[in-house]
Short mmCIF file of C-alpha atoms and ligand atoms in Angstrom, two decimals:
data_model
loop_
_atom_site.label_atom_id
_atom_site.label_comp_id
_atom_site.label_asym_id
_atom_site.label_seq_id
_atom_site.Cartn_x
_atom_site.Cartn_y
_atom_site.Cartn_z
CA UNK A 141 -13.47 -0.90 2.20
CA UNK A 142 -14.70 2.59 1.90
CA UNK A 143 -14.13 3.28 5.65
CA UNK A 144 -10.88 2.25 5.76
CA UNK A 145 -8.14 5.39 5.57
CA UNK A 146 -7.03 6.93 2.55
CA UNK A 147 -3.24 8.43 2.70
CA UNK A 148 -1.76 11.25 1.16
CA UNK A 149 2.23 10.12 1.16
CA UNK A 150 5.07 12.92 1.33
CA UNK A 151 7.21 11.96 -1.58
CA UNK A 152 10.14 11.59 0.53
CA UNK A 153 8.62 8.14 1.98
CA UNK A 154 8.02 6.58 -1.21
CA UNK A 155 8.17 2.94 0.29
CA UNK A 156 5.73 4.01 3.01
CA UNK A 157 2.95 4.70 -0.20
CA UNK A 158 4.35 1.49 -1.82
CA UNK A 159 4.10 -0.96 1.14
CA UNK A 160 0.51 0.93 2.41
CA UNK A 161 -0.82 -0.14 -1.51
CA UNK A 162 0.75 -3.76 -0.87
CA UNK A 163 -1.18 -4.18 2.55
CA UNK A 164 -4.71 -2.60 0.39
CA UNK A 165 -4.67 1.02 1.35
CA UNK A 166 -5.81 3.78 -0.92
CA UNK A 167 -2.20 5.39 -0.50
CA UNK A 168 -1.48 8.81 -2.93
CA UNK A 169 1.96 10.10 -2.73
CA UNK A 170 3.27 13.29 -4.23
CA UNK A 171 4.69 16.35 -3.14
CA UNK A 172 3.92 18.55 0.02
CA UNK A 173 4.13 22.24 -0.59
CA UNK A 174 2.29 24.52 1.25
CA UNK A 175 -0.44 24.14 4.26
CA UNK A 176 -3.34 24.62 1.99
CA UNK A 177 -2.66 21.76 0.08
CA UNK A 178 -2.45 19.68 3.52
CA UNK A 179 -5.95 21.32 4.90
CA UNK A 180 -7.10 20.43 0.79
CA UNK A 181 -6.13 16.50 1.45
CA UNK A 182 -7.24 16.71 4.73
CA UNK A 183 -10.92 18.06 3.61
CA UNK A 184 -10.67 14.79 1.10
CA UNK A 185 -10.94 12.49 3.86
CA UNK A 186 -6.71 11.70 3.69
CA UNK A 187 -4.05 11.22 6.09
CA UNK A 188 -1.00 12.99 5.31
CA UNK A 189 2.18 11.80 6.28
CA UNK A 190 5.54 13.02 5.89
CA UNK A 191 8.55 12.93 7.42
CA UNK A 192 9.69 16.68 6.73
CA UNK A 193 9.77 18.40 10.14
CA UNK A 194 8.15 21.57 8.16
CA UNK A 195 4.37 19.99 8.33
CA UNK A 196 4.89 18.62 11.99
CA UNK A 197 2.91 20.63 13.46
CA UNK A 198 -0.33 21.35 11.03
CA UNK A 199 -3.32 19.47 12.50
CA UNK A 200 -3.70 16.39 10.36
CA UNK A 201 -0.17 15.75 9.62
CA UNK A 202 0.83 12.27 10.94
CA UNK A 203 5.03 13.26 11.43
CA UNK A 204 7.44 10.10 10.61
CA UNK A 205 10.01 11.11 11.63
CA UNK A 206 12.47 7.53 11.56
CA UNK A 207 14.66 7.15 8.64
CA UNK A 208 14.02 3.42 7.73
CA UNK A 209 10.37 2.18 5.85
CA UNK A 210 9.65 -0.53 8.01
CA UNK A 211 10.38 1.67 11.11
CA UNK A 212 7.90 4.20 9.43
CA UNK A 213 5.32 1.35 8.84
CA UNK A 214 5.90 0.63 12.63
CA UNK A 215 4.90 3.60 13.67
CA UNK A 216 1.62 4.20 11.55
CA UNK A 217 0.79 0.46 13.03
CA UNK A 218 1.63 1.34 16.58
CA UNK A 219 -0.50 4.97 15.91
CA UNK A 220 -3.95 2.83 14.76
CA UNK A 221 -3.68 4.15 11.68
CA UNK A 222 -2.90 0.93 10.02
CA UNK A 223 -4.58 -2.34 11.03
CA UNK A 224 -4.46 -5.98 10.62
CA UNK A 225 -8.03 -6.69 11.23
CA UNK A 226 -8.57 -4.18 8.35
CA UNK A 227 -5.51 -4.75 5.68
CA UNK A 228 -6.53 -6.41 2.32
CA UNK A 229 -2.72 -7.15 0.75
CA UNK A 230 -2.08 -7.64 -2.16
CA UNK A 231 -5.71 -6.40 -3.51
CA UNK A 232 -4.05 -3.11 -5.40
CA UNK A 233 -2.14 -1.90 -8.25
CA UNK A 234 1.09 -0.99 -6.93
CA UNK A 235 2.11 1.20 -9.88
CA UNK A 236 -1.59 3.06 -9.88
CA UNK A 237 -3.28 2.78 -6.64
CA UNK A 238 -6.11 0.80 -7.86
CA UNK A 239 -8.48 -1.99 -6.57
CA UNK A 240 -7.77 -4.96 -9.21
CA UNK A 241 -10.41 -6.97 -10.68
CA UNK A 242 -10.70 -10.47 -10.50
CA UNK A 243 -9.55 -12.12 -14.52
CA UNK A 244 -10.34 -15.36 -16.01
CA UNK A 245 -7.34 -17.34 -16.86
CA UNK A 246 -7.55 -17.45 -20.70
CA UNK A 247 -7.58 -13.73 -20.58
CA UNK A 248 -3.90 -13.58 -19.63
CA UNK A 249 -2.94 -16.00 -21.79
CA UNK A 250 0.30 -14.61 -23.12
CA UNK A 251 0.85 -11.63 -20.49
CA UNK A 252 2.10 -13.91 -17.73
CA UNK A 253 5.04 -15.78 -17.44
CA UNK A 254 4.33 -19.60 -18.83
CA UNK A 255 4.89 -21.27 -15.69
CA UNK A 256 2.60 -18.92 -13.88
CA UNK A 257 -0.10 -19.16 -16.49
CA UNK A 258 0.12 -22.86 -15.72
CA UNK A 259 0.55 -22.95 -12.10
CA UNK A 260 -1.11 -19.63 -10.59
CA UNK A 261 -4.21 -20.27 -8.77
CA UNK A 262 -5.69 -17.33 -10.04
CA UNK A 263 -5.29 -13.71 -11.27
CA UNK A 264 -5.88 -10.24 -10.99
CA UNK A 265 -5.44 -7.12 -13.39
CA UNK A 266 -5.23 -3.37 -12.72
CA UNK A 267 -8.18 -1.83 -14.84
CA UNK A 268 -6.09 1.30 -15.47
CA UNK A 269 -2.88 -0.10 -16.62
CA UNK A 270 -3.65 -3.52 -17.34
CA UNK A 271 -0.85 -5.24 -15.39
CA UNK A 272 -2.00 -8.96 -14.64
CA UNK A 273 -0.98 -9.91 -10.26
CA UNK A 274 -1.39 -13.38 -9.04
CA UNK A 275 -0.62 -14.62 -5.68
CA UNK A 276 2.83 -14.02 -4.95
CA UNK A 277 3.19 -11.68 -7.54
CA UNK A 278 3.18 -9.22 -4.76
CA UNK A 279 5.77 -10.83 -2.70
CA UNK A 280 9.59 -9.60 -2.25
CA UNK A 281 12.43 -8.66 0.16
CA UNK A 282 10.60 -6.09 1.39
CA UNK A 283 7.54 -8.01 2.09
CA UNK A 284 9.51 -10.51 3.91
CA UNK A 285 11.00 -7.96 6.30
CA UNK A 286 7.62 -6.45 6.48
CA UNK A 287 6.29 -9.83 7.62
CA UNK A 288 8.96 -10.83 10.30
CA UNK A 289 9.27 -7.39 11.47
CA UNK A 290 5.59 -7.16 11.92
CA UNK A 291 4.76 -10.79 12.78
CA UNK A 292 2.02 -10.45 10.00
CA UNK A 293 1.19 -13.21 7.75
CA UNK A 294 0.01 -11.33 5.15
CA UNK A 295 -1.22 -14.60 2.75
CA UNK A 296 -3.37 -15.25 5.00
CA UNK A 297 -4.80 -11.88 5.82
CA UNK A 298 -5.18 -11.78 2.28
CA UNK A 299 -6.94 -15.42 1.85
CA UNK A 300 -8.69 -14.34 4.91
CA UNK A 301 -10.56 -11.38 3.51
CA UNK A 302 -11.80 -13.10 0.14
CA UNK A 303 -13.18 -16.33 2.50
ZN1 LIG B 121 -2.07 -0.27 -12.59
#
């Protein structure tokens, strides 16, 4: 997991940082002000990306420059920079940007809907803010797009990875 890239996203592309924390990445996003700040993140070991034609040319800057999130996703796919032999969905926190931990049932007991304390297969929890993710939990509109628009299955990438 450790060599797989870290992102710094521009604010402007907040569902870039969300979906890239769906699919497993270490994804930051925040504000881009000045060029030191870039050459900072880029000394961390992140790729920056942002879609303000300002940081297109610093070295290090990945420039997205299409206006929809899935045509953004595209393009970090089609640059390597995201991979489906690497992706581990739905193994993050997408309010924090942390790896969950796996949680016995009992211990949600109460913090889950009833009918997916009974049903769920199994659960997850973000150590930092304590919110409880089961499979599907993940899952929405956006996913769906994500997953005909990319052809990716990302269940079983995700079923895949724990095997
Ligand atoms: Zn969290």
């Amino acid at each position: 997991m450790e060599t797989r890239a870290r992102f710094f996203v521009d604010r402007m592309l907040g569902k870039v940082a969300k979906y890239l924390r769906i699919l497993g990445y270490d994804a930051c996003y925040g504000s881009i002000e000045t060029t030191s700040q870039v050459q900072a993140l880029r000394k961390e070991g992140y790729i920056v990306i942002t879609g303000n034609t300002r940081w297109r040319h610093v070295p290090g800057v990945f420039y997205c420059e299409a206006t929809r999130w899935h045509e953004q996703c595209q393009k970090l796919v089609n640059a390597g920079l995201v991979r489906l032999e690497e992706i581990d969905p739905f193994s993050r926190c997408l309010r924090c940007n942390r790896a969950l931990e796996d949680v016995a049932r009992e211990e949600v007991a109460g913090r889950v809907p009833e009918f997916v304390y009974a049903t769920a297969p199994s659960f997850s929890r973000c150590p930092v803010c304590g919110r409880v993710y089961w499979p599907g939990s993940h899952l929405d509109k956006m996913t769906e797009n994500f997953q005909q628009i990319m052809g990716w299955n990302l269940e079983d990438a995700g079923k895949r990875r724990k095997a």
